[in-house]
CSV table of C-alpha atoms in Angstrom, one decimal:
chain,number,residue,atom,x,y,z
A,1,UNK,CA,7.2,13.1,-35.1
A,2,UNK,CA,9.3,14.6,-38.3
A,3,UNK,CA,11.2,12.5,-40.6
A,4,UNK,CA,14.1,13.7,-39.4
A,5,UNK,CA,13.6,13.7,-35.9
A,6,UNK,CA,16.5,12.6,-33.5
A,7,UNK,CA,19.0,13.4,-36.1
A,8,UNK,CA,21.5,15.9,-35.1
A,9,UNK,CA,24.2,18.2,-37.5
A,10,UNK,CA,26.6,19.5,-37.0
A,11,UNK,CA,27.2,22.7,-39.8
A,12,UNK,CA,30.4,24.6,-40.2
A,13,UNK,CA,29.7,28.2,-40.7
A,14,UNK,CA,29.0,29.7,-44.1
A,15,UNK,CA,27.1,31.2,-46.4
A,16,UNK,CA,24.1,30.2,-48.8
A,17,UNK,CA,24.0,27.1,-49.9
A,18,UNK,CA,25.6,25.3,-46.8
A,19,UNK,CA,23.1,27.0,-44.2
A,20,UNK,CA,20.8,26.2,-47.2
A,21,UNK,CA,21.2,22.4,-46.5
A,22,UNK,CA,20.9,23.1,-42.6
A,23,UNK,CA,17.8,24.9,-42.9
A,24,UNK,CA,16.2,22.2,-44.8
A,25,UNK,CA,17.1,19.7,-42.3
A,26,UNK,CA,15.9,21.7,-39.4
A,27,UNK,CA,12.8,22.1,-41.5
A,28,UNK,CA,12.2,18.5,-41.9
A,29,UNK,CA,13.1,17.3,-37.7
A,30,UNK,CA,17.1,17.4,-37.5
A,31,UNK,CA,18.8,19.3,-34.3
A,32,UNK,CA,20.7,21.6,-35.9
A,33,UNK,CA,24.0,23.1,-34.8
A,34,UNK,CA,26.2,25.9,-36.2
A,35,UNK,CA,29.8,25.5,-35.4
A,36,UNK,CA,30.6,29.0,-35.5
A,37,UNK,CA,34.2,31.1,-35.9
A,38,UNK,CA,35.7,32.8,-32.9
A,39,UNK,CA,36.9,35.7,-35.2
A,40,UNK,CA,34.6,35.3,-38.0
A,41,UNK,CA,35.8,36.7,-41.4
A,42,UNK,CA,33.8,39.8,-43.6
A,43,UNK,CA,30.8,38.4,-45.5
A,44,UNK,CA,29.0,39.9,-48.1
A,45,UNK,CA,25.2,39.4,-46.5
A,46,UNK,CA,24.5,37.9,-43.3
A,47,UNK,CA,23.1,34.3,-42.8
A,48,UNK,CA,19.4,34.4,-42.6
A,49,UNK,CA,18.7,31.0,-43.4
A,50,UNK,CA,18.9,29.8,-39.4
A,51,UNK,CA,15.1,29.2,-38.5
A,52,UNK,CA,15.4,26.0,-35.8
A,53,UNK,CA,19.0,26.2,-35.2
A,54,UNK,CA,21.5,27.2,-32.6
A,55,UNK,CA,25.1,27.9,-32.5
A,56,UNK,CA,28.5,27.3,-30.3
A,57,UNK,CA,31.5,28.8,-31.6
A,58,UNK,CA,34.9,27.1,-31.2
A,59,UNK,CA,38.2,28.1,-32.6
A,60,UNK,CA,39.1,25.1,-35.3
A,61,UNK,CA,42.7,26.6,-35.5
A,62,UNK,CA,43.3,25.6,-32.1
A,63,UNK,CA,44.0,22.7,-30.1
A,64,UNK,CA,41.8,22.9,-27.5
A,65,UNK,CA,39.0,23.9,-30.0
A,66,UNK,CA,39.4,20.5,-32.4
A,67,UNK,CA,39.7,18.3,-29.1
A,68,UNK,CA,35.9,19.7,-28.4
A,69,UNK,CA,35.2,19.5,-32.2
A,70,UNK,CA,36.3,15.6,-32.1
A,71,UNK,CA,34.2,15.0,-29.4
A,72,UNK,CA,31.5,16.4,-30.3
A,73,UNK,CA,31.5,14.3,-33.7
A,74,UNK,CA,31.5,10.9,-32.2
A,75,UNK,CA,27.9,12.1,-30.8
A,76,UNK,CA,26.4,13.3,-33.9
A,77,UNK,CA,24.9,12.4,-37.5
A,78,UNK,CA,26.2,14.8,-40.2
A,79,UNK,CA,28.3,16.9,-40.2
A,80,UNK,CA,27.8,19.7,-43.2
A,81,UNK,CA,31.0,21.1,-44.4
A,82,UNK,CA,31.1,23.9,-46.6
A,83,UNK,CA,34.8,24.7,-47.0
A,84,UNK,CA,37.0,25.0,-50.2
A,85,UNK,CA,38.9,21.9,-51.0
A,86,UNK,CA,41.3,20.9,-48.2
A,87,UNK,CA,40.5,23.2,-45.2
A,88,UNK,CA,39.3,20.5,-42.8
A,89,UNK,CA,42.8,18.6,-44.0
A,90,UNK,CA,44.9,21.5,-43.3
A,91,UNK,CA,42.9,21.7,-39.6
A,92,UNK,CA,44.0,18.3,-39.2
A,93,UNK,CA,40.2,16.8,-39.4
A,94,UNK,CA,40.1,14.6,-43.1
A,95,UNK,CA,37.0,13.1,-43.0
A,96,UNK,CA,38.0,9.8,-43.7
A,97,UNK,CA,41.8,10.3,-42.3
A,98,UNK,CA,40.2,12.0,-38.3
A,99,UNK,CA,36.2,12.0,-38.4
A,100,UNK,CA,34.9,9.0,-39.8
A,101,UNK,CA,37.7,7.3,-37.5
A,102,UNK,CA,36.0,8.7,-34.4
A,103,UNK,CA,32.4,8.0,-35.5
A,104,UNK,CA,32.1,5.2,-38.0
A,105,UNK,CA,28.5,6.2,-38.5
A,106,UNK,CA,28.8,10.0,-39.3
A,107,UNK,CA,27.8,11.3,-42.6
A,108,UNK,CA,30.1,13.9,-44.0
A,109,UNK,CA,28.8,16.2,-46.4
A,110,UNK,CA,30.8,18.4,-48.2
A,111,UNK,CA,30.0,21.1,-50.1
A,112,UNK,CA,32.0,22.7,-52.7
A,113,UNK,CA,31.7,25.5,-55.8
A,114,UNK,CA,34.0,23.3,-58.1
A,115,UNK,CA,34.7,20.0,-58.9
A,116,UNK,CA,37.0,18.3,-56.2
A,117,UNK,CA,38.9,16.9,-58.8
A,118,UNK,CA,38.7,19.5,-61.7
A,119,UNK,CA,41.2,22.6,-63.4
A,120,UNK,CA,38.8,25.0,-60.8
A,121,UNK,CA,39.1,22.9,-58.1
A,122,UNK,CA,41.8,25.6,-56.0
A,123,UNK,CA,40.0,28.3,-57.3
A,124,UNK,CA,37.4,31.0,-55.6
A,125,UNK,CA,33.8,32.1,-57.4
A,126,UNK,CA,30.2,32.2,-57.2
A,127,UNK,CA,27.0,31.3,-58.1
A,128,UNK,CA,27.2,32.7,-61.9
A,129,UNK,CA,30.8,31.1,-62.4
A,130,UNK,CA,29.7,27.5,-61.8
A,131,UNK,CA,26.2,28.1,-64.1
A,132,UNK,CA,29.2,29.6,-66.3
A,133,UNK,CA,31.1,26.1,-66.9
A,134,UNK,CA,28.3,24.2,-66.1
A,135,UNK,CA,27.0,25.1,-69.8
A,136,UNK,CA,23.7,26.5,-68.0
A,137,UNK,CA,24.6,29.9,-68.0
A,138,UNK,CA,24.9,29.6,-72.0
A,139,UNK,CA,21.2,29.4,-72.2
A,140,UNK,CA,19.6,31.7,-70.0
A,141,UNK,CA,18.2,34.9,-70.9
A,142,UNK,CA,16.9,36.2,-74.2
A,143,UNK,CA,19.1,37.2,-77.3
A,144,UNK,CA,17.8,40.5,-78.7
A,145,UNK,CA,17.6,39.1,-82.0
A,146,UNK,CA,14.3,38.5,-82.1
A,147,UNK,CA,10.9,40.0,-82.8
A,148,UNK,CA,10.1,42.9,-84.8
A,149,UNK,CA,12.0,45.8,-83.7
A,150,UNK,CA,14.9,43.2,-82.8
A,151,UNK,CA,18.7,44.3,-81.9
A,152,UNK,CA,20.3,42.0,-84.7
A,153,UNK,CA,23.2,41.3,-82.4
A,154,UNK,CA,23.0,38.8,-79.7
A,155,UNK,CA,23.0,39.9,-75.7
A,156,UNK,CA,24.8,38.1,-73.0
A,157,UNK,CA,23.4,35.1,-71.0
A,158,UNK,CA,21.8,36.9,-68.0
A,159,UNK,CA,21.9,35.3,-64.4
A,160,UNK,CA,19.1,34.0,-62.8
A,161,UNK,CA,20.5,35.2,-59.0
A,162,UNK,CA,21.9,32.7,-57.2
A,163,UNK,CA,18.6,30.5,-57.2
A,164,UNK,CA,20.4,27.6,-59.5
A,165,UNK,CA,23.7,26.8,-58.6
A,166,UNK,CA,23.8,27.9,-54.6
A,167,UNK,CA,20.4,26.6,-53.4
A,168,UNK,CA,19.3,24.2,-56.2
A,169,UNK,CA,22.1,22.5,-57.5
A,170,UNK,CA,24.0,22.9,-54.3
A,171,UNK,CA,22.1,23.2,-51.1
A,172,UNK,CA,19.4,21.0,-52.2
A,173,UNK,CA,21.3,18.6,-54.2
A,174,UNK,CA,23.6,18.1,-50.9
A,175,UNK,CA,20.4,17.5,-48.6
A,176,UNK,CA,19.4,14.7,-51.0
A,177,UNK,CA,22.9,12.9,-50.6
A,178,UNK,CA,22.6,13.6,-46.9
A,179,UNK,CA,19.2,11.5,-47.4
A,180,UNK,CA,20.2,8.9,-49.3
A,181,UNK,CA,23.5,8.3,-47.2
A,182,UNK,CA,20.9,8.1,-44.1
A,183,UNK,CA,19.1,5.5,-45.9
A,184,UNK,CA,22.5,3.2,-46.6
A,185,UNK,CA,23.2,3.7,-43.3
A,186,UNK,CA,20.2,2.4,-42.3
A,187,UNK,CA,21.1,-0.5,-43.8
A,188,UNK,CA,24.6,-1.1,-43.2
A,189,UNK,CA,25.3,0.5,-40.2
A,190,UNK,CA,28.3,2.6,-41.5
A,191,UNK,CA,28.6,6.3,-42.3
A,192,UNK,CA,30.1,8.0,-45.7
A,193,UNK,CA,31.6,11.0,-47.6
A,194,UNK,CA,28.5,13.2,-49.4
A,195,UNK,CA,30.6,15.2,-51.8
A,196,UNK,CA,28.2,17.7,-53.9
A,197,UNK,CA,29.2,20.6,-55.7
A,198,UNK,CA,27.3,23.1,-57.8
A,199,UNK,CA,29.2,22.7,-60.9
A,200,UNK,CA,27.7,18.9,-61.5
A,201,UNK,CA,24.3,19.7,-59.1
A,202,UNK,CA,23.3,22.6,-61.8
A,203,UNK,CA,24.6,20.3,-64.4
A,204,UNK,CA,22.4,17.2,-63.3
A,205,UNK,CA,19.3,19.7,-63.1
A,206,UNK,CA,19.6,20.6,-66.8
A,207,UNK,CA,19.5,16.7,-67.8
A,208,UNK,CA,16.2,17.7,-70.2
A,209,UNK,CA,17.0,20.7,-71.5
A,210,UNK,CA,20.6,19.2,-72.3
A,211,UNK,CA,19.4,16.5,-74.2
A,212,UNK,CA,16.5,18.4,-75.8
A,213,UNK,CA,19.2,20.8,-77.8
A,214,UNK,CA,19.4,17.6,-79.7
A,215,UNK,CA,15.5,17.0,-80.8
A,216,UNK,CA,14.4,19.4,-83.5
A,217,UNK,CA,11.9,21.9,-82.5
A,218,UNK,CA,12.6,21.4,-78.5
A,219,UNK,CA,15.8,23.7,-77.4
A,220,UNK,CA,17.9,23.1,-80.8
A,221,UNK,CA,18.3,26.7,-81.7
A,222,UNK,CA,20.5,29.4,-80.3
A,223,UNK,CA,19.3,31.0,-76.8
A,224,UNK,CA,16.4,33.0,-76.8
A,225,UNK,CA,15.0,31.6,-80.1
A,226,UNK,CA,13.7,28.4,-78.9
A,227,UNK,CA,10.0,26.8,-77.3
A,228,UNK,CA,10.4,27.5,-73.7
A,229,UNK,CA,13.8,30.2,-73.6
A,230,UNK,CA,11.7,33.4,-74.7
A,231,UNK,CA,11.7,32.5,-78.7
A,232,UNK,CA,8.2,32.0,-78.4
A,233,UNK,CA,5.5,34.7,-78.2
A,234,UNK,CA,2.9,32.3,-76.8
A,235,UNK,CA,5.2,31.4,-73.9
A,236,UNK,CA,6.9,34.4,-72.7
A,237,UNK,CA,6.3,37.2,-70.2
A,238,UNK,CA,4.6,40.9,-71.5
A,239,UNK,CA,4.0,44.0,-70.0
A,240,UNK,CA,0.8,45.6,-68.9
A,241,UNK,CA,-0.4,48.7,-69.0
A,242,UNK,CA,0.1,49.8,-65.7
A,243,UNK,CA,4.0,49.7,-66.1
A,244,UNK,CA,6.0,47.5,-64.2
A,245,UNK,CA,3.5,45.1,-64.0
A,246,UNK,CA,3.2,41.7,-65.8
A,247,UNK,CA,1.6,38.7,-67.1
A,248,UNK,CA,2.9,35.3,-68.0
A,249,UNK,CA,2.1,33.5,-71.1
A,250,UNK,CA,2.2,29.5,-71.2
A,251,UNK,CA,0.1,28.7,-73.7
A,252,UNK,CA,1.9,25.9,-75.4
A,253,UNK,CA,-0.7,23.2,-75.9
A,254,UNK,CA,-3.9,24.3,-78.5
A,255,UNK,CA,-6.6,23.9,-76.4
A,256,UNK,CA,-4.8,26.7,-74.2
A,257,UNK,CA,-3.8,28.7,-76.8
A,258,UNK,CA,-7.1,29.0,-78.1
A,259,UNK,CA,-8.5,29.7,-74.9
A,260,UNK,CA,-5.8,32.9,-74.6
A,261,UNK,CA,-7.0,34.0,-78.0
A,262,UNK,CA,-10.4,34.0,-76.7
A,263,UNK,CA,-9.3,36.2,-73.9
A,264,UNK,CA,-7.3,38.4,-75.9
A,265,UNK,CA,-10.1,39.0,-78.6
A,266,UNK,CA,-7.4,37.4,-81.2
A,267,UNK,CA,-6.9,34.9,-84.2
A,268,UNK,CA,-4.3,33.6,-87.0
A,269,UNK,CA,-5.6,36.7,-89.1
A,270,UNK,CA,-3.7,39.0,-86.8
A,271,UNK,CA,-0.4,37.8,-87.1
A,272,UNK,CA,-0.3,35.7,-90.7
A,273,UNK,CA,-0.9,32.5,-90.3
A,274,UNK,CA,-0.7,29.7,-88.0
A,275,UNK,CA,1.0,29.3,-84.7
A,276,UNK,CA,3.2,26.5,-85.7
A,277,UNK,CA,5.1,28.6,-88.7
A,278,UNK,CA,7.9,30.5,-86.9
A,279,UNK,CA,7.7,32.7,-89.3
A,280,UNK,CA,4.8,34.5,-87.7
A,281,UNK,CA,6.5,34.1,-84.3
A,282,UNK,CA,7.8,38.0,-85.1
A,283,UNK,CA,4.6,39.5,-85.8
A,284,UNK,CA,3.1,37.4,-83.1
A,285,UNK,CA,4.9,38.8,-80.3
A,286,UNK,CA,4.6,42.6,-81.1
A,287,UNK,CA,0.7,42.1,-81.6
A,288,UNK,CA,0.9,40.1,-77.9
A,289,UNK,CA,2.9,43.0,-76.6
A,290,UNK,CA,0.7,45.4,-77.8
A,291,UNK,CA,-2.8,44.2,-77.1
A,292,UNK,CA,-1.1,43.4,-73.0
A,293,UNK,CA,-0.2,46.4,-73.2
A,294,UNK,CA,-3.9,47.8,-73.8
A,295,UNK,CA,-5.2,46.8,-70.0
A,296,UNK,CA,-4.0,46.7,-66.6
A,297,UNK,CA,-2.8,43.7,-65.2
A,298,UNK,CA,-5.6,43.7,-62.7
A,299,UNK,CA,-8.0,44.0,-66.1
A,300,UNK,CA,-5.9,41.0,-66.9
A,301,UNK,CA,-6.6,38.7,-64.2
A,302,UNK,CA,-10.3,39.2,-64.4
A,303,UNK,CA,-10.3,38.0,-67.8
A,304,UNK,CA,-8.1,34.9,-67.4
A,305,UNK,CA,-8.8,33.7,-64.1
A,306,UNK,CA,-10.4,30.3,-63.8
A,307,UNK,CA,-9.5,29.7,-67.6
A,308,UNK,CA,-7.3,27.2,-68.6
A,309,UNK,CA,-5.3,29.8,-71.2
A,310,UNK,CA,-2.3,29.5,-68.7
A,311,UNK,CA,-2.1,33.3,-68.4
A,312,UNK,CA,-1.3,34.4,-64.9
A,313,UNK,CA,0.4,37.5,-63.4
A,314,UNK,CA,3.7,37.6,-62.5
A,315,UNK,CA,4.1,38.6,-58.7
A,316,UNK,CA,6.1,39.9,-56.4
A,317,UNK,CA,7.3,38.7,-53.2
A,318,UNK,CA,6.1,42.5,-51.5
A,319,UNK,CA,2.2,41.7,-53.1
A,320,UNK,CA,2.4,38.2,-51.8
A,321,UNK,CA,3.6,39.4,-48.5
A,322,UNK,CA,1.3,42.2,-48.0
A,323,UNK,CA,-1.4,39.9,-48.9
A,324,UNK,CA,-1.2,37.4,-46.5
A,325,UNK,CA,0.4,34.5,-48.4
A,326,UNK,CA,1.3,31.4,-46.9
A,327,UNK,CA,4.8,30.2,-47.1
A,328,UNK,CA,4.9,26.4,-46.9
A,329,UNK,CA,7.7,23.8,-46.5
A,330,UNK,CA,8.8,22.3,-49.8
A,331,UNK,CA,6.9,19.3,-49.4
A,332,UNK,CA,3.9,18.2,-47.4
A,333,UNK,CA,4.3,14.7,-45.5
A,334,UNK,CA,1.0,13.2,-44.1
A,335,UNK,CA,2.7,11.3,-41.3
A,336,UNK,CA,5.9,13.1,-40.8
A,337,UNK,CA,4.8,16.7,-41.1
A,338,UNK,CA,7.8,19.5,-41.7
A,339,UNK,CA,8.0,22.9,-39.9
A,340,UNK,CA,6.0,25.4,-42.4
A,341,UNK,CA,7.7,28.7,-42.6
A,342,UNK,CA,4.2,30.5,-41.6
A,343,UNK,CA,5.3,34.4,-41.1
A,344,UNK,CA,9.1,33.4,-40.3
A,345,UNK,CA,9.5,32.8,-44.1
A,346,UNK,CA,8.9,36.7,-44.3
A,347,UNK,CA,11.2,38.3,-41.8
A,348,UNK,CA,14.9,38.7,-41.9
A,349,UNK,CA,16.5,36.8,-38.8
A,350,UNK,CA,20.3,36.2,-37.7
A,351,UNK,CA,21.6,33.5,-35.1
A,352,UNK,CA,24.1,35.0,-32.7
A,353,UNK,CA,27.5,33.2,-32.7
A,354,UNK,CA,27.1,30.9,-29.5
A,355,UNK,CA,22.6,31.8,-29.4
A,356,UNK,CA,21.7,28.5,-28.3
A,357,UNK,CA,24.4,26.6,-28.5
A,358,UNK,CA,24.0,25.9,-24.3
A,359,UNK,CA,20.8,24.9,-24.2
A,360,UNK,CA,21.4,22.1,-27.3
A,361,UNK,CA,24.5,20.5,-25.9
A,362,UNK,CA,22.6,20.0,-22.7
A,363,UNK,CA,19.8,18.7,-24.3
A,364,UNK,CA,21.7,16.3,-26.9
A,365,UNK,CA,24.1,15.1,-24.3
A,366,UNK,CA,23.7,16.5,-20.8
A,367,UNK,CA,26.5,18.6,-21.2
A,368,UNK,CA,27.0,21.2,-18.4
A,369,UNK,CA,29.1,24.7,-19.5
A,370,UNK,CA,32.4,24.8,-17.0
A,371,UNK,CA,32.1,20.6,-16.4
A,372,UNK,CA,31.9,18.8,-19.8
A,373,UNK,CA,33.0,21.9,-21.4
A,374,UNK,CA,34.3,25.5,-20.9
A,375,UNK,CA,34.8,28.9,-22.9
A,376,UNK,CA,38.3,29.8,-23.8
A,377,UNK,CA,38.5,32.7,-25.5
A,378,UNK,CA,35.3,32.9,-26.4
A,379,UNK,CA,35.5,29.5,-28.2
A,380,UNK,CA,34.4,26.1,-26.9
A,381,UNK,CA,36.9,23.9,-25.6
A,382,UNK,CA,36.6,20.0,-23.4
A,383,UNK,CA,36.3,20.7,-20.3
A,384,UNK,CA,37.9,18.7,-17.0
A,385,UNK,CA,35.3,16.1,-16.0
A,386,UNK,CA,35.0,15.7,-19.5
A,387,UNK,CA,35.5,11.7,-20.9
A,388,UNK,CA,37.7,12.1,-24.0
């Protein structure tokens, strides 16, 4: 049995980090359904993250459609809602003012860009505008002012895609209040509001490296000039000879960085002096670059693998798929095992509006297509025999 077996969701349509959240409860047990858009609007990329779910669709906008909608939530856990601040209000459905009324036990987590309560709250954007006033953007990516044949002006933060803010501080950071509001009501019986955004979820993520900008020699110096930003030639990422390909350089702690110079045939005498000075940090890097440079990253690998000079290659996720790897869940449970990925986590896969959707109603609650419910309009509405 899964940790999250017998729960069931309920997740409004969306994109990223909402289906994000789904997928990881799927992953870990939970029956998931999508509660899909009659008339669905343009999106940029279509949702992929659906492995273990299924889908009804049903028009929110109309009556018929939120009468189904409410009952369907007295029979359900969680309810994932993805929506800009005030949509489920304007629909008529305030979790606390409609849902939470009909089920006293349902968990409703909603998902925002913003803060509910903040001068963005009304406002549109995306993954690099919450990094943006998070503060994290600010120290990501190098600055060009560094190294030997430096630029001498700064470059702009770069964006890590949307890795941080939509499925790390979002996505995940929602599934972890979903988790902890299973636990209270475990204990108490009663249901709650899970508000996340990404704003504070990317915010909460960069606790350390916040609080390290005040400790002298951690992150106290301008972006890219710093320990672990790029500023450092022993942990950084250089080019191999074979163009395009890479290896990564973590060598922070003595004992590894000896055991790099060992592999790379160098010492203090090549750069000036000792590792600690910063003001060898310049020379440092251009003799790194150049002797990377000097072998293929294959050549590379042979020299630093099974050596503790943390020096690895930097891969790709074609190599890794051409060579078999295998994708795993997140985190392995000896009791309550997840669903791994296997070759799924490879392939690109949709979910048809309504795919499903059938089958899991039956199989949550007996419900029968034309008795407990019908199709109106393509959207899912109670139907006669129905007990409302």
């Amino acid at each position: 049995m899964s940790s999250l077996s017998g729960i069931r969701v309920l997740e409004l349509a969306g994109l990223a980090p909402g289906p994000f959240a789904g997928l990881m409860l799927a992953d870990y047990g939970a029956s998931v359904l999508r509660i899909d858009r009659v008339n669905p609007p343009s999106t940029p990329s279509p949702d992929v993250l659906v492995r273990g779910k299924s889908s009804i669709k049903v028009d929110l906008k109309s009556l018929g459609g939120r009468r189904f909608f409410l009952r369907l939530i007295r029979e359900v856990d969680v309810l994932i809602d993805p929506f800009r601040p005030g949509v489920l209000e304007k629909l008529g459905l305030g979790p606390e003012e409609v849902l939470m009324k009909a089920n006293p036990r349902l968990i409703v987590a909603r998902l925002t860009g913003f803060r509910r309560d903040g001068k963005y709250a009304t406002m549109a954007g995306h993954d690099i505008n919450y990094l943006a006033v998070s503060g994290v953007l600010s120290m990501l990516g190098p600055t060009g002012t560094s190294g030997e044949h430096a630029l001498r002006r700064p470059l702009p933060p770069s964006p890590p895609g949307n890795i941080l803010s939509d499925f790390a501080g979002g996505g995940h950071m929602c599934v972890t209040g979903i988790l902890l509001a299973l636990m209270y009501r475990h204990r108490t019986g009663k249901g709650q509001v899970v508000e996340a955004n990404m704003v504070d979820g990317v915010s909460y993520l960069a606790t350390a490296p916040r609080k390290s900008q005040k400790i002298p020699g951690q992150w106290d110096r301008p972006r890219g000039e710093n320990l672990i930003d790029g500023g450092c030639p022993y942990y950084n990422v250089y080019e191999c000879k074979d163009q395009g390909n890479y290896m990564s350089v973590a060598a922070l702690e003595p004992q590894f960085f000896t055991a790099l110079c060992k592999g790379l045939h160098l010492g203090n005498h090549h750069w000036g002096g000792d590792r600690e000075d910063r003001k060898t940090w310049p020379r440092m890097k251009t003799v790194l670059e150049e002797t990377f440079r000097s072998k293929t990253r294959k050549e590379w690998e042979r020299i630093f693998d099974g050596t503790d000079a943390c020096c690895l290659p930097v891969l790709t996720h074609d190599e890794l798929e051409r060579d078999g790897y295998e994708l795993r869940s997140a985190v392995r449970l000896s009791s309550s095992p997840a669903a791994d990925p296997g070759s799924d986590g490879w392939q690109i896969k949709t979910l048809e509006r309504g795919e499903g959707g059938v089958t899991l109603l039956h199989s949550w609650l007996g419900w029968r297509e034309d008795h407990e419910y019908k199709l109106e309009n393509g959207g899912a509405v109670v139907g006669s025999s129905a007990k409302l």
